[in-house]
């Protein structure tokens, strides 16, 4: 079973539109960590955010915001006023406290059209 | 800011050849990892390494793979006899803390090595 599900394979938006990338996770651990990474065409993984399971506060960083809801096991990522430079593949990942490995979702490829 | 480095950035090899991918984790980190990403697919865990031994490994990490920390700075992934399906991006990562017991898990990823097997 997938521990991290990103149901949206590809999304295209027009520049300046808002876009939300969905992430649903599955774990039995009470302590876990959730992450979002951006992978531009150059291939590296760019860390965006980390959330631990005890902190359900939503976070905003510039045009980025994250909505963590334990009740629905979701950790969604919203980009406000999208820009062409936001075009990339975005990965959601889960790390459980008792195992250090990361479980990545299959990624969402975002294309922002100018 | 300290970062994980990987060399080479791109490696091309013939099927059946041995390759060694090199990583220099952040200096005070204790846990090291290798991940693989086949083109267009998700990032998959291969192996974690702590205290000079393998801590966890996935099904992908078969007898063709090995890891080593030959000195105090490098962390290597060796593929003994490469196959076409080993073509992928390989990411190294490191973590400052040991795992388990609610420790704070953040992994710092290197830029990756793209391996092409012909």
Short mmCIF file of C-alpha atoms in Angstrom, two decimals:
data_model
loop_
_atom_site.label_atom_id
_atom_site.label_comp_id
_atom_site.label_asym_id
_atom_site.label_seq_id
_atom_site.Cartn_x
_atom_site.Cartn_y
_atom_site.Cartn_z
CA UNK A 1 0.00 0.00 0.00
CA UNK A 2 1.17 3.48 -0.77
CA UNK A 3 2.13 5.48 2.27
CA UNK A 4 1.96 8.73 0.36
CA UNK A 5 -0.53 9.38 -2.40
CA UNK A 6 -0.42 12.29 -4.76
CA UNK A 7 -3.43 11.74 -6.92
CA UNK A 8 -2.70 14.59 -9.29
CA UNK A 9 -0.14 13.46 -11.83
CA UNK A 10 -0.04 16.66 -13.86
CA UNK A 11 -1.52 20.10 -13.38
CA UNK A 12 -1.42 23.06 -15.72
CA UNK A 13 -2.39 26.54 -14.65
CA UNK A 14 -2.11 29.96 -16.18
CA UNK A 15 0.29 32.34 -14.53
CA UNK A 16 -1.13 34.18 -11.51
CA UNK A 17 -3.69 31.48 -10.80
CA UNK A 18 -3.68 29.74 -7.46
CA UNK A 19 -3.03 26.01 -7.42
CA UNK A 20 -3.32 23.36 -4.72
CA UNK A 21 -1.32 20.15 -4.77
CA UNK A 22 -2.86 17.32 -2.80
CA UNK A 23 -1.07 14.85 -0.57
CA UNK A 24 -2.65 12.07 1.44
CA UNK A 25 -0.54 9.90 3.71
CA UNK A 26 -0.96 6.70 5.65
CA UNK A 27 0.84 5.73 8.82
CA UNK A 28 0.20 3.94 12.09
CA UNK A 29 2.88 5.88 13.92
CA UNK A 30 1.76 8.66 16.21
CA UNK A 31 5.00 10.52 15.59
CA UNK A 32 5.84 11.26 12.01
CA UNK A 33 7.05 14.01 9.75
CA UNK A 34 5.74 15.32 6.49
CA UNK A 35 7.72 17.12 3.82
CA UNK A 36 7.34 18.82 0.49
CA UNK A 37 10.14 18.94 -2.04
CA UNK A 38 10.38 20.72 -5.36
CA UNK A 39 12.25 19.09 -8.21
CA UNK A 40 12.99 21.51 -11.06
CA UNK A 41 14.05 20.25 -14.49
CA UNK A 42 17.68 20.30 -13.34
CA UNK A 43 16.82 17.34 -11.10
CA UNK A 44 17.84 18.31 -7.59
CA UNK A 45 15.44 18.03 -4.67
CA UNK A 46 14.72 21.39 -3.10
CA UNK A 47 13.40 21.25 0.44
CA UNK A 48 10.26 23.36 0.95
CA UNK A 49 8.78 22.48 4.29
CA UNK A 50 8.76 20.00 7.17
CA UNK A 51 5.89 19.39 9.53
CA UNK A 52 5.75 17.07 12.52
CA UNK A 53 2.63 15.21 13.51
CA UNK A 54 2.11 17.25 16.67
CA UNK A 55 1.97 20.55 14.89
CA UNK A 56 -1.21 21.04 12.93
CA UNK A 57 -0.80 24.75 12.48
CA UNK A 58 -0.98 25.79 8.91
CA UNK A 59 2.01 27.61 7.58
CA UNK A 60 2.48 30.38 5.07
CA UNK A 61 5.75 31.32 3.48
CA UNK A 62 5.41 34.00 0.88
CA UNK A 63 3.26 32.62 -1.93
CA UNK A 64 3.39 29.11 -0.46
CA UNK A 65 1.03 27.75 2.16
CA UNK A 66 0.44 24.33 3.62
CA UNK A 67 -2.69 22.84 5.13
CA UNK A 68 -2.06 19.91 7.46
CA UNK A 69 -5.16 18.04 8.58
CA UNK A 70 -4.65 14.91 10.66
CA UNK A 71 -8.35 14.09 10.57
CA UNK A 72 -8.12 13.47 6.83
CA UNK A 73 -4.41 12.49 6.77
CA UNK A 74 -3.72 15.23 4.28
CA UNK A 75 -0.93 17.73 3.84
CA UNK A 76 -1.87 19.94 0.92
CA UNK A 77 0.29 22.60 -0.64
CA UNK A 78 -1.05 25.79 -2.21
CA UNK A 79 0.84 28.18 -4.44
CA UNK A 80 -0.79 31.58 -4.67
CA UNK A 81 -0.38 33.72 -7.76
CA UNK A 82 1.66 31.07 -9.56
CA UNK A 83 4.67 32.02 -11.62
CA UNK A 84 6.44 30.30 -14.49
CA UNK A 85 9.38 29.56 -12.18
CA UNK A 86 7.05 27.39 -10.11
CA UNK A 87 6.95 24.86 -12.93
CA UNK A 88 8.47 21.69 -11.50
CA UNK A 89 7.60 18.32 -10.06
CA UNK A 90 6.52 18.52 -6.45
CA UNK A 91 6.93 15.59 -4.10
CA UNK A 92 5.26 14.99 -0.79
CA UNK A 93 7.11 12.69 1.61
CA UNK A 94 6.55 10.97 4.92
CA UNK A 95 9.07 9.93 7.53
CA UNK A 96 8.05 7.83 10.50
CA UNK A 97 9.81 8.23 13.83
CA UNK A 98 10.77 4.57 14.15
CA UNK A 99 12.19 4.36 10.65
CA UNK A 100 14.31 7.04 9.13
CA UNK A 101 13.60 6.32 5.52
CA UNK A 102 11.49 8.71 3.51
CA UNK A 103 8.42 7.53 1.65
CA UNK A 104 7.84 9.71 -1.36
CA UNK A 105 4.67 10.18 -3.30
CA UNK A 106 4.70 9.81 -7.06
CA UNK A 107 4.91 13.54 -7.53
CA UNK A 108 2.75 16.16 -9.21
CA UNK A 109 4.12 17.83 -12.30
CA UNK A 110 3.09 21.46 -12.30
CA UNK A 111 3.25 23.55 -15.43
CA UNK A 112 2.60 27.25 -15.17
CA UNK A 113 1.72 28.73 -18.54
CA UNK A 114 2.71 32.34 -19.13
CA UNK B 1 25.62 26.58 4.82
CA UNK B 2 26.83 22.97 4.91
CA UNK B 3 25.48 20.75 2.17
CA UNK B 4 25.65 17.21 0.91
CA UNK B 5 27.78 16.86 -2.20
CA UNK B 6 27.80 14.07 -4.77
CA UNK B 7 30.21 13.11 -7.50
CA UNK B 8 30.06 12.69 -10.38
CA UNK B 9 27.00 14.61 -11.47
CA UNK B 10 26.59 12.28 -14.44
CA UNK B 11 28.05 8.83 -14.95
CA UNK B 12 27.77 6.82 -18.14
CA UNK B 13 28.74 3.17 -18.05
CA UNK B 14 28.41 -0.01 -20.05
CA UNK B 15 26.10 -2.77 -18.88
CA UNK B 16 27.96 -5.21 -16.67
CA UNK B 17 30.47 -2.67 -15.43
CA UNK B 18 30.93 -1.71 -11.80
CA UNK B 19 30.20 1.85 -10.74
CA UNK B 20 30.86 3.70 -7.54
CA UNK B 21 28.83 6.75 -6.71
CA UNK B 22 30.34 9.07 -4.16
CA UNK B 23 28.77 11.29 -1.55
CA UNK B 24 30.15 13.57 1.10
CA UNK B 25 27.49 13.98 3.80
CA UNK B 26 27.35 16.97 6.08
CA UNK B 27 30.23 16.60 8.52
CA UNK B 28 28.47 16.16 11.86
CA UNK B 29 25.68 13.97 10.54
CA UNK B 30 25.29 10.42 11.75
CA UNK B 31 22.77 8.76 9.43
CA UNK B 32 23.31 8.33 5.71
CA UNK B 33 21.01 7.24 2.93
CA UNK B 34 20.82 6.39 -0.73
CA UNK B 35 17.69 6.88 -2.80
CA UNK B 36 16.99 6.15 -6.45
CA UNK B 37 14.71 7.90 -8.90
CA UNK B 38 14.08 6.26 -12.25
CA UNK B 39 13.29 8.91 -14.85
CA UNK B 40 9.75 10.17 -14.46
CA UNK B 41 9.07 8.13 -11.36
CA UNK B 42 9.08 8.70 -7.64
CA UNK B 43 12.09 8.76 -5.37
CA UNK B 44 12.63 5.33 -3.79
CA UNK B 45 14.55 4.43 -0.67
CA UNK B 46 17.49 2.09 -1.13
CA UNK B 47 19.43 1.94 2.13
CA UNK B 48 20.25 3.71 5.35
CA UNK B 49 23.56 3.49 7.15
CA UNK B 50 24.43 4.24 10.75
CA UNK B 51 27.41 3.50 12.94
CA UNK B 52 29.26 1.85 10.06
CA UNK B 53 26.58 -0.64 9.21
CA UNK B 54 23.39 -0.89 7.21
CA UNK B 55 20.40 0.09 9.30
CA UNK B 56 17.60 -0.55 6.82
CA UNK B 57 17.41 -1.57 3.20
CA UNK B 58 14.66 -1.94 0.64
CA UNK B 59 13.90 -4.78 -1.72
CA UNK B 60 15.67 -2.86 -4.46
CA UNK B 61 18.94 -3.06 -2.56
CA UNK B 62 19.96 -6.55 -3.60
CA UNK B 63 23.35 -8.26 -3.66
CA UNK B 64 24.45 -6.09 -6.58
CA UNK B 65 24.50 -3.07 -4.31
CA UNK B 66 26.81 -2.25 -1.44
CA UNK B 67 27.56 0.81 0.62
CA UNK B 68 30.64 1.85 2.44
CA UNK B 69 32.03 4.68 4.49
CA UNK B 70 35.68 4.25 3.62
CA UNK B 71 36.88 7.22 5.64
CA UNK B 72 35.47 9.92 7.84
CA UNK B 73 33.92 11.92 5.05
CA UNK B 74 32.85 9.81 2.08
CA UNK B 75 29.84 7.55 1.73
CA UNK B 76 29.75 5.40 -1.38
CA UNK B 77 27.24 3.29 -3.26
CA UNK B 78 28.67 0.52 -5.41
CA UNK B 79 26.77 -1.33 -8.09
CA UNK B 80 28.78 -4.42 -8.99
CA UNK B 81 27.42 -5.31 -12.39
CA UNK B 82 25.18 -2.62 -13.78
CA UNK B 83 22.01 -3.42 -15.65
CA UNK B 84 20.05 -1.22 -18.02
CA UNK B 85 17.35 -0.80 -15.38
CA UNK B 86 19.89 0.72 -12.97
CA UNK B 87 19.77 3.88 -15.07
CA UNK B 88 18.38 6.49 -12.69
CA UNK B 89 19.18 9.50 -10.58
CA UNK B 90 20.79 8.48 -7.31
CA UNK B 91 20.42 10.77 -4.35
CA UNK B 92 22.49 10.67 -1.22
CA UNK B 93 21.10 12.15 1.99
CA UNK B 94 22.24 12.62 5.55
CA UNK B 95 20.55 13.22 8.88
CA UNK B 96 22.12 14.75 11.95
CA UNK B 97 20.38 12.47 14.41
CA UNK B 98 19.98 8.77 14.95
CA UNK B 99 16.56 7.37 14.21
CA UNK B 100 13.82 6.09 16.48
CA UNK B 101 12.15 7.35 19.60
CA UNK B 102 10.62 10.42 18.10
CA UNK B 103 13.83 11.98 16.91
CA UNK B 104 13.64 14.88 14.57
CA UNK B 105 13.81 13.57 11.05
CA UNK B 106 15.09 15.85 8.42
CA UNK B 107 17.14 14.55 5.60
CA UNK B 108 19.45 16.77 3.63
CA UNK B 109 19.66 15.64 0.04
CA UNK B 110 22.57 15.98 -2.31
CA UNK B 111 22.13 17.18 -5.89
CA UNK B 112 22.12 13.63 -7.26
CA UNK B 113 24.19 11.58 -9.68
CA UNK B 114 22.55 10.67 -12.95
CA UNK B 115 23.62 7.15 -13.90
CA UNK B 116 23.17 6.05 -17.49
CA UNK B 117 23.77 2.40 -18.30
CA UNK B 118 24.23 1.64 -22.00
#
